[in-house]
Structures are given as C-alpha cells and as structure tokens.
Tab-separated table of C-alpha atoms and ligand atoms in Angstrom:
chain	number	residue	atom	x	y	z
A	1	MET	CA	9.800	291.804	113.151
A	2	THR	CA	8.119	288.457	112.521
A	3	ALA	CA	6.708	287.826	109.060
A	4	PRO	CA	2.914	287.942	108.625
A	5	LEU	CA	0.887	284.826	109.401
A	6	VAL	CA	-0.929	283.604	106.286
A	7	LEU	CA	-3.804	281.116	106.230
A	8	GLY	CA	-4.129	279.113	102.995
A	9	ILE	CA	-7.294	277.307	101.949
A	10	GLU	CA	-7.446	274.631	99.244
A	11	THR	CA	-10.602	272.910	97.955
A	12	SER	CA	-10.035	272.495	94.207
A	13	CYS	CA	-10.515	268.721	94.106
A	14	ASP	CA	-11.020	266.128	96.859
A	15	GLU	CA	-8.663	267.480	99.528
A	16	THR	CA	-9.854	270.091	102.015
A	17	GLY	CA	-6.619	271.802	103.012
A	18	ALA	CA	-5.899	274.501	105.568
A	19	GLY	CA	-2.288	275.584	105.974
A	20	LEU	CA	-0.506	278.225	108.012
A	21	VAL	CA	2.719	279.807	106.876
A	22	ARG	CA	4.927	282.584	108.214
A	23	GLY	CA	7.302	283.822	105.490
A	24	HIS	CA	8.843	280.600	104.184
A	25	GLU	CA	8.159	278.728	107.397
A	26	LEU	CA	5.469	276.041	107.412
A	27	LEU	CA	3.577	276.115	110.723
A	28	ALA	CA	0.636	273.813	110.047
A	29	ASP	CA	-0.855	271.718	107.277
A	30	ALA	CA	-4.279	270.221	108.040
A	31	ILE	CA	-5.884	268.031	105.396
A	32	ALA	CA	-9.183	266.183	105.212
A	33	SER	CA	-9.596	263.985	102.152
A	34	SER	CA	-12.829	262.669	100.674
A	35	VAL	CA	-10.888	260.218	98.503
A	36	ALA	CA	-12.423	257.175	100.196
A	37	GLU	CA	-15.903	258.369	99.206
A	38	HIS	CA	-14.878	258.464	95.523
A	39	ALA	CA	-12.951	255.186	95.419
A	40	ARG	CA	-15.885	252.995	94.435
A	41	PHE	CA	-16.639	255.303	91.461
A	42	GLY	CA	-13.027	255.095	90.226
A	43	GLY	CA	-12.733	258.887	90.069
A	44	VAL	CA	-13.622	262.057	91.947
A	45	VAL	CA	-17.377	262.763	91.955
A	46	PRO	CA	-17.653	266.573	91.992
A	47	GLU	CA	-20.869	266.833	94.008
A	48	VAL	CA	-19.599	264.387	96.630
A	49	ALA	CA	-16.352	266.383	96.879
A	50	SER	CA	-18.218	269.698	97.317
A	51	ARG	CA	-20.365	268.343	100.139
A	52	ALA	CA	-17.334	266.853	101.869
A	53	HIS	CA	-15.544	270.225	101.660
A	54	LEU	CA	-18.526	271.898	103.331
A	55	GLU	CA	-18.293	269.551	106.283
A	56	ALA	CA	-14.503	269.560	106.549
A	57	MET	CA	-13.704	273.240	105.936
A	58	VAL	CA	-14.080	274.845	109.367
A	59	PRO	CA	-12.699	271.844	111.297
A	60	ALA	CA	-9.637	271.845	108.993
A	61	VAL	CA	-8.966	275.530	109.693
A	62	ASP	CA	-9.445	274.961	113.435
A	63	ARG	CA	-7.048	272.030	113.312
A	64	ALA	CA	-4.410	274.074	111.489
A	65	LEU	CA	-4.702	276.841	114.104
A	66	ALA	CA	-4.338	274.310	116.921
A	67	MET	CA	-1.321	272.670	115.240
A	68	ALA	CA	0.401	276.030	114.888
A	69	GLY	CA	-0.608	277.135	118.387
A	70	VAL	CA	-2.153	280.375	117.136
A	71	ARG	CA	-5.615	281.928	117.204
A	72	LEU	CA	-7.730	282.938	114.250
A	73	SER	CA	-7.301	286.573	115.267
A	74	ASP	CA	-3.510	286.184	114.811
A	75	VAL	CA	-3.942	285.594	111.058
A	76	ASP	CA	-2.648	288.541	108.989
A	77	ALA	CA	-3.792	287.475	105.515
A	78	ILE	CA	-5.787	284.731	103.820
A	79	ALA	CA	-5.145	282.981	100.510
A	80	VAL	CA	-7.455	280.584	98.738
A	81	THR	CA	-7.367	278.551	95.531
A	82	ALA	CA	-9.570	280.472	93.074
A	83	GLY	CA	-8.962	277.920	90.282
A	84	PRO	CA	-8.464	275.854	88.263
A	85	GLY	CA	-10.402	272.891	89.656
A	86	LEU	CA	-13.915	271.567	90.157
A	87	ALA	CA	-16.331	274.520	90.177
A	88	GLY	CA	-18.482	273.426	93.111
A	89	ALA	CA	-15.485	272.341	95.155
A	90	LEU	CA	-13.642	275.619	94.552
A	91	LEU	CA	-16.731	277.549	95.550
A	92	VAL	CA	-16.694	276.133	99.081
A	93	GLY	CA	-13.124	277.271	99.731
A	94	VAL	CA	-13.613	280.637	98.064
A	95	CYS	CA	-16.761	281.367	100.100
A	96	ALA	CA	-15.109	280.258	103.332
A	97	ALA	CA	-12.029	282.387	102.641
A	98	LYS	CA	-14.164	285.422	101.864
A	99	ALA	CA	-16.072	284.925	105.111
A	100	TYR	CA	-12.856	284.661	107.142
A	101	ALA	CA	-11.363	287.715	105.403
A	102	LEU	CA	-14.489	289.764	105.948
A	103	ALA	CA	-14.877	288.718	109.580
A	104	LEU	CA	-11.206	289.348	110.380
A	105	ASP	CA	-10.922	292.396	108.118
A	106	LYS	CA	-7.729	291.007	106.577
A	107	PRO	CA	-6.460	290.973	102.978
A	108	LEU	CA	-7.569	288.086	100.778
A	109	TYR	CA	-5.670	286.582	97.839
A	110	GLY	CA	-7.524	284.382	95.326
A	111	VAL	CA	-4.657	282.396	93.819
A	112	ASN	CA	-3.872	279.941	91.060
A	113	HIS	CA	-3.648	276.297	92.158
A	114	LEU	CA	-0.816	275.519	89.734
A	115	ALA	CA	1.345	278.445	90.852
A	116	ALA	CA	0.711	277.311	94.433
A	117	HIS	CA	2.100	273.836	93.571
A	118	VAL	CA	5.322	275.647	92.575
A	119	ALA	CA	5.335	278.095	95.503
A	120	VAL	CA	5.151	275.330	98.108
A	121	ASP	CA	8.715	274.341	97.281
A	122	GLN	CA	9.891	277.581	98.892
A	123	LEU	CA	8.795	276.207	102.271
A	124	GLU	CA	11.384	273.462	101.928
A	125	HIS	CA	14.126	274.861	99.738
A	126	GLY	CA	13.965	278.627	100.212
A	127	PRO	CA	13.402	281.393	97.642
A	128	LEU	CA	12.918	280.197	94.095
A	129	PRO	CA	15.733	281.330	91.792
A	130	ALA	CA	14.603	283.271	88.729
A	131	PRO	CA	14.080	282.100	86.138
A	132	ALA	CA	13.088	278.551	87.052
A	133	MET	CA	11.442	275.796	85.051
A	134	ALA	CA	8.415	274.102	86.618
A	135	LEU	CA	7.014	270.717	85.733
A	136	LEU	CA	3.520	270.363	87.158
A	137	VAL	CA	2.074	266.898	87.130
A	138	SER	CA	-1.185	266.200	88.900
A	139	GLY	CA	-4.501	264.459	88.413
A	140	GLY	CA	-5.814	267.354	86.351
A	141	HIS	CA	-2.711	268.906	84.806
A	142	SER	CA	0.592	268.168	83.145
A	143	SER	CA	2.347	271.410	82.315
A	144	LEU	CA	5.779	272.778	81.661
A	145	LEU	CA	6.067	276.354	82.837
A	146	LEU	CA	8.869	278.856	82.462
A	147	VAL	CA	8.790	280.922	85.644
A	148	PRO	CA	10.733	284.181	85.320
A	149	ASP	CA	8.782	285.421	88.365
A	150	LEU	CA	6.318	283.356	90.363
A	151	VAL	CA	4.125	286.348	91.176
A	152	THR	CA	4.142	288.301	87.941
A	153	ASP	CA	5.344	286.129	85.113
A	154	VAL	CA	4.453	282.474	84.527
A	155	VAL	CA	4.846	281.386	80.894
A	156	PRO	CA	3.201	278.114	79.768
A	157	LEU	CA	5.500	276.219	77.393
A	158	GLY	CA	3.437	273.068	76.990
A	159	ALA	CA	0.675	270.980	78.494
A	160	THR	CA	-1.037	267.663	78.011
A	161	ILE	CA	-3.123	267.401	74.871
A	162	ASP	CA	-5.252	264.606	76.355
A	163	ASP	CA	-4.909	262.827	79.722
A	164	ALA	CA	-2.962	264.380	82.565
A	165	ALA	CA	-0.116	262.252	83.958
A	166	GLY	CA	-2.024	261.512	87.179
A	167	GLU	CA	-5.112	260.613	85.198
A	168	ALA	CA	-3.038	258.085	83.234
A	169	PHE	CA	-1.797	256.586	86.522
A	170	ASP	CA	-5.365	256.363	87.797
A	171	LYS	CA	-6.700	254.753	84.588
A	172	VAL	CA	-3.859	252.263	84.261
A	173	ALA	CA	-4.332	251.308	87.919
A	174	ARG	CA	-7.927	250.443	87.136
A	175	VAL	CA	-6.804	248.245	84.223
A	176	LEU	CA	-4.428	246.469	86.618
A	177	GLY	CA	-7.131	246.026	89.269
A	178	LEU	CA	-5.481	248.452	91.699
A	179	PRO	CA	-7.543	250.875	93.841
A	180	PHE	CA	-8.219	254.591	93.227
A	181	PRO	CA	-6.322	256.895	93.227
A	182	GLY	CA	-3.943	254.720	91.295
A	183	GLY	CA	-0.689	256.706	91.478
A	184	PRO	CA	0.483	255.588	94.908
A	185	TYR	CA	-0.611	251.962	94.256
A	186	ILE	CA	1.262	251.806	90.945
A	187	ASP	CA	4.286	253.345	92.638
A	188	ARG	CA	4.174	250.653	95.337
A	189	ALA	CA	3.519	247.763	92.936
A	190	ALA	CA	6.302	248.949	90.614
A	191	ALA	CA	8.877	248.744	93.384
A	192	SER	CA	9.156	244.981	92.867
A	193	GLY	CA	8.615	245.046	89.088
A	194	ASP	CA	10.845	245.011	86.014
A	195	ARG	CA	10.622	248.399	84.323
A	196	ALA	CA	12.196	247.026	81.148
A	197	LEU	CA	9.672	244.215	80.688
A	198	VAL	CA	7.511	246.145	78.215
A	199	ALA	CA	8.772	249.085	76.124
A	200	PHE	CA	5.552	251.087	76.198
A	201	PRO	CA	5.391	254.006	73.713
A	202	ARG	CA	7.034	257.328	74.620
A	203	SER	CA	4.447	259.409	72.835
A	204	LYS	CA	5.007	263.032	71.883
A	205	TYR	CA	8.624	262.794	72.882
A	206	ARG	CA	10.232	263.298	69.514
A	207	ASP	CA	8.060	266.086	68.139
A	208	GLY	CA	10.207	268.762	69.790
A	209	SER	CA	7.244	270.451	71.449
A	210	CYS	CA	6.733	270.773	75.187
A	211	ASP	CA	3.265	269.224	74.989
A	212	PHE	CA	2.505	265.843	76.507
A	213	SER	CA	0.169	263.039	75.522
A	214	PHE	CA	-0.606	260.074	77.736
A	215	SER	CA	-3.739	258.626	76.231
A	216	GLY	CA	-1.833	256.465	73.703
A	217	LEU	CA	0.312	255.053	76.495
A	218	LYS	CA	-2.754	254.291	78.601
A	219	THR	CA	-4.353	252.483	75.646
A	220	ALA	CA	-1.132	250.567	74.945
A	221	VAL	CA	-1.117	249.276	78.520
A	222	ALA	CA	-4.796	248.296	78.285
A	223	ARG	CA	-4.217	246.428	74.968
A	224	TRP	CA	-1.153	244.643	76.386
A	225	VAL	CA	-3.096	243.484	79.440
A	226	GLU	CA	-6.070	242.416	77.292
A	227	ALA	CA	-3.821	240.384	75.011
A	228	ARG	CA	-2.312	238.627	78.042
A	229	GLU	CA	-5.725	237.844	79.443
A	230	ALA	CA	-7.004	236.623	76.061
A	231	ALA	CA	-4.045	234.232	75.912
A	232	GLY	CA	-4.995	232.929	79.361
A	233	ALA	CA	-1.676	234.110	80.810
A	234	PRO	CA	-1.383	235.839	84.201
A	235	VAL	CA	-0.839	239.615	84.140
A	236	PRO	CA	2.480	240.530	85.793
A	237	VAL	CA	1.049	243.548	87.634
A	238	ALA	CA	4.312	244.714	89.206
A	239	ASP	CA	6.189	244.538	85.880
A	240	VAL	CA	3.446	246.323	83.923
A	241	ALA	CA	3.194	248.987	86.639
A	242	ALA	CA	6.976	249.484	86.563
A	243	SER	CA	7.123	249.581	82.742
A	244	PHE	CA	4.252	252.062	82.541
A	245	GLN	CA	5.730	254.233	85.283
A	246	GLU	CA	9.056	254.206	83.464
A	247	ALA	CA	7.435	255.455	80.235
A	248	VAL	CA	5.770	258.353	82.090
A	249	ALA	CA	8.882	259.268	84.081
A	250	ASP	CA	11.052	259.032	80.950
A	251	VAL	CA	8.915	261.422	78.897
A	252	LEU	CA	8.360	263.898	81.729
A	253	THR	CA	11.999	264.160	82.746
A	254	ARG	CA	13.352	264.308	79.183
A	255	LYS	CA	10.968	267.096	78.240
A	256	ALA	CA	11.682	269.035	81.417
A	257	VAL	CA	15.464	268.765	80.992
A	258	ASP	CA	15.195	269.643	77.270
A	259	ALA	CA	13.101	272.706	78.146
A	260	CYS	CA	15.707	273.815	80.705
A	261	ARG	CA	18.446	273.497	78.074
A	262	THR	CA	16.443	275.300	75.376
A	263	HIS	CA	15.657	278.212	77.677
A	264	GLY	CA	19.019	278.320	79.453
A	265	VAL	CA	17.435	277.640	82.850
A	266	ASP	CA	19.381	275.748	85.509
A	267	HIS	CA	16.717	275.188	88.185
A	268	LEU	CA	13.851	272.734	87.802
A	269	VAL	CA	10.951	272.460	90.271
A	270	ILE	CA	8.580	269.509	90.073
A	271	GLY	CA	5.197	269.750	91.758
A	272	GLY	CA	1.732	268.204	91.821
A	273	GLY	CA	0.590	264.793	93.044
A	274	VAL	CA	2.600	262.796	90.502
A	275	ALA	CA	5.783	264.488	91.785
A	276	ALA	CA	5.359	262.157	94.772
A	277	ASN	CA	6.241	259.265	92.434
A	278	SER	CA	9.466	257.589	93.502
A	279	ARG	CA	10.676	256.713	89.992
A	280	LEU	CA	9.947	260.199	88.636
A	281	ARG	CA	11.926	261.684	91.532
A	282	ALA	CA	14.858	259.305	91.037
A	283	LEU	CA	15.051	259.700	87.248
A	284	ALA	CA	14.691	263.480	87.496
A	285	ALA	CA	17.539	263.580	90.029
A	286	GLU	CA	19.736	261.462	87.748
A	287	ARG	CA	19.050	263.439	84.591
A	288	CYS	CA	19.249	266.850	86.235
A	289	ALA	CA	22.589	265.959	87.823
A	290	ALA	CA	23.919	264.842	84.426
A	291	ALA	CA	22.706	268.083	82.810
A	292	GLY	CA	23.996	270.404	85.556
A	293	ILE	CA	20.470	271.390	86.598
A	294	THR	CA	19.534	271.923	90.242
A	295	LEU	CA	16.414	269.896	90.994
A	296	ARG	CA	13.907	270.950	93.635
A	297	VAL	CA	11.039	268.632	94.555
A	298	PRO	CA	8.995	269.142	97.728
A	299	ARG	CA	8.534	266.170	100.039
A	300	PRO	CA	5.702	263.899	98.839
A	301	ALA	CA	3.130	265.205	101.359
A	302	LEU	CA	3.569	268.709	99.951
A	303	CYS	CA	3.327	267.503	96.322
A	304	THR	CA	-0.291	266.357	96.624
A	305	ASP	CA	-2.956	269.020	97.209
A	306	ASN	CA	-2.739	270.862	100.522
A	307	GLY	CA	-3.471	274.213	102.143
A	308	ALA	CA	0.174	275.012	102.902
A	309	MET	CA	0.914	275.475	99.200
A	310	VAL	CA	-1.806	278.104	98.962
A	311	ALA	CA	-0.532	279.815	102.102
A	312	ALA	CA	2.996	279.740	100.632
A	313	LEU	CA	1.862	281.584	97.509
A	314	GLY	CA	-0.253	283.979	99.607
A	315	ALA	CA	2.775	284.742	101.792
A	316	GLU	CA	4.856	285.475	98.694
A	317	LEU	CA	2.194	287.803	97.270
A	318	HIS	CA	1.799	289.561	100.618
A	319	ALA	CA	5.553	289.975	101.042
A	320	ARG	CA	5.814	291.478	97.553
A	321	GLY	CA	3.073	293.998	98.295
A	322	ALA	CA	0.629	292.595	95.713
A	323	ALA	CA	-2.803	294.250	95.818
A	324	PRO	CA	-5.268	291.792	97.414
A	325	SER	CA	-8.198	290.388	95.430
A	326	THR	CA	-11.517	292.142	95.750
A	327	LEU	CA	-14.202	290.293	97.705
A	328	GLY	CA	-16.189	289.834	94.505
A	329	PHE	CA	-13.751	287.503	92.707
A	330	PRO	CA	-15.293	284.275	91.397
A	331	ALA	CA	-14.198	280.674	91.697
A	332	ASP	CA	-12.907	279.970	88.178
A	333	SER	CA	-12.701	276.303	87.210
A	334	ALA	CA	-10.667	277.217	84.099
A	335	LEU	CA	-8.410	279.892	85.595
A	336	PRO	CA	-5.493	280.236	83.150
A	337	VAL	CA	-2.066	279.384	84.528
A	338	THR	CA	-0.875	282.884	83.619
A	339	THR	CA	-3.260	284.396	86.197
A	340	VAL	CA	-1.372	283.869	89.457
A	341	LEU	CA	-3.640	286.199	91.441
A	342	THR	CA	-7.277	286.938	90.633
A	343	LYS	CA	-8.598	290.481	90.920
B	1	KG4	O1	-1.953	267.348	92.839
B	1	KG4	P1	-2.952	266.304	93.195
B	1	KG4	O2	-3.021	265.859	94.638
B	1	KG4	O3	-4.405	266.727	92.788
B	1	KG4	C1	-4.674	267.418	91.596
B	1	KG4	O4	-4.471	268.649	91.555
B	1	KG4	O5	-5.066	266.703	90.639
B	1	KG4	O6	-2.662	265.033	92.260
B	1	KG4	C2	-3.412	263.847	92.349
B	1	KG4	C3	-2.828	262.841	91.384
B	1	KG4	C4	-3.634	261.554	91.281
B	1	KG4	O7	-3.855	261.265	89.911
B	1	KG4	C5	-2.742	260.509	91.931
B	1	KG4	O8	-2.892	259.213	91.398
B	1	KG4	C6	-1.367	261.081	91.635
B	1	KG4	O9	-1.506	262.469	91.796
B	1	KG4	N1	-0.341	260.570	92.550
B	1	KG4	C7	0.697	259.815	92.151
B	1	KG4	C8	1.416	259.453	93.317
B	1	KG4	N2	0.790	260.024	94.397
B	1	KG4	C9	-0.283	260.710	93.896
B	1	KG4	N3	1.070	259.401	90.923
B	1	KG4	C10	2.159	258.625	90.837
B	1	KG4	N4	2.890	258.223	91.901
B	1	KG4	C11	2.574	258.622	93.156
B	1	KG4	N5	3.300	258.219	94.194
B	2	ZN	ZN1	-3.061	269.889	92.557
C-alpha cells in the first residue's frame, strides 16, 4: 500500500511554500518568495509579506500538484505551519489550509515551524534516530533542542537571548554594504576571505549554558568597520565576512557538540536558513566527526523555509496516528517549540 499523500503549507515569514510528501519521499516543493519586495527595507515587512502570501498561495499549491503529477483530490492530509512566525503571514497559510481541508474533507495538522525544520531531514536521510540533538538556526530563531521524539517530546535546552544567528548575518551584511537577506551574500563573500583576520568575540561560549548571544558580535563587527572607515582605510569585506562567519560557526558547532556530549546523544541535525551556510556545514562536519557524532544536514534548499518541511512533519504525525487539529486552531506567532502539533 502506498503511503498517504500529504500537502504541506508554509507562510510563517516571506516564503510561500507548498510541498507534497509521501512517507519520507519528497514529491514536490513549490516556493514563491517575496524577499525582493523587502530588500529595500533591509528586513521583512510583515504586511508586505502577508499580501504576497495571499497572491502566491493558490498558485504555489497548484504548482506543487503539477510538479508531483497528482490532483488536489489525491491529497490524503494537509499540514500547515501554525507558528511561530509573523501573525498576519501565518494567518494566510492557516486559512488556506483550513479551506483545503474542509473542501476535501481531509485531516488537518497545524504544526510547529521549528519541528518542521527538523522533520525535513527525514526526506533526505531517513527516520530520525531517537534521541537526536537539533540545532535550529534561522532568521528568527537559534535553538538547541533535545529531541527524544519529534512528535511527542521536544525539549528546549537553550536559545538566543538577543539576535538570532540569521538576524546577525543580515545585520552584519548591512554594515558591509551587502544586500538583504545577508546570509547567502556573506557566505559568498567569505569564500575568498581570511577567517583569521579578526578574532571577533565568541560570546556566551564559556558560560556553560546552551543559550546563544549574537548581538555583541554584531556590534563588534560594526565597531571594527567604523574604526577602519574613520582611519580612512578600505574595509576588507571578504575578510570581515569570513571572520564574522567563523565566529558564528565556531560558537554554534561547539555548543551543539557540547550538548550532544552532555546528553549522551550521538546524532545531530542542523536546520533552518543558516544551516545552508557553507562554513557552518564544514565546521560541523569536522567537529562531529572528531566527536563520533553522526551529522545530518538537509541540502541547502531544504534548510531555508519551504512547504516540504511542513509536509514532512505532517506525514510523520499522520503515520503515527496523531489526532488531527480541530478546524478552530489559531495561527500562533509565539507557538512554543514544545507544541509540535496544535489542537
Ligand atoms: O529558515 P529561514 O529561511 O527563515 C526563518 O525561519 O527565519 O532563515 C532565513 C535566514 C536569513 O537570516 C538568511 O540570511 C539566513 O537564513 N541564511 C543564511 C544562508 N542562507 C540563508 N545564513 C548564512 N549563510 C547562508 N548561506
Ligand atoms: Zn524557518
């Protein structure tokens, strides 16, 4: 018997995603991004994102169906990001998913965006061993999660106390005159830079906690660049990008490996947009190999927001017989990471 076909809908930020998954098989991943509309503001403008979702939602679902070569009536279950994220943006996806579920008379799962960033790895690397450690690094979140069970038990160990890792990338990019969103541009610029040029601070590394802090690092980069400019010297963008990226990758990978050791966990999953970063991926691979930890990182296109990750979590919930959400569930911009499935 073939596994159920699950449609996943993602609208928590600036990506309208519609994905189709059967079991652990990815069939389609359609994405429409409004990022270009936010670029001149240097950050995502919530109202602009919501309106873009409204326009892109149905075409994205239609595109996913066409990619997979299936019809809407073939869909067996629907999953949607219920939170966390931008309230107005989430609302578009949640309303669309409810409409599809009602029209098709199929079960609906309102799921947690962060758990979906972890679940997507199953599409590439198979079932997630339990327990696993998850490092989630995106524009809105930096979290270390102990995952004894992706569906029933996600334990937050630490999170950022100020800027998220992606936010730091985006802000430092602005300081360096690179476009928004800064992560991919810093990654590219850093490729030809010297990561040892500036020893930027590794904040919150030595306190023993699993929390992160990136605002001091961001300020240190800004001060360094200002001092250069004040001295009339050119700013070595590639070197600063590489040195900054190194500081972020160093702290993230050390904390993740330390957390694995402390909790006796030998599988680490990294997810979220910043997991697309080439230096983070390389350093994580190096340090996990040295520590005997199996590293799992989805391919970059599945690290940034997409509908397939939501479908992947929906498929897992459906396969485990989880009770679907009721049609009355709200979009929750502050949905706690411990709530994998909303009622
Ligand atoms: O997961 P995501 O697509 O959206 C959120 O849930 O926030 O993450 C977006 C973030 C942005 O801050 C972006 O700059 C960052 O991920 N990002 C990267 C890279 N690609 C995207 N950061 C560093 N290196 C990259 N290659
Ligand atoms: Zn995300």
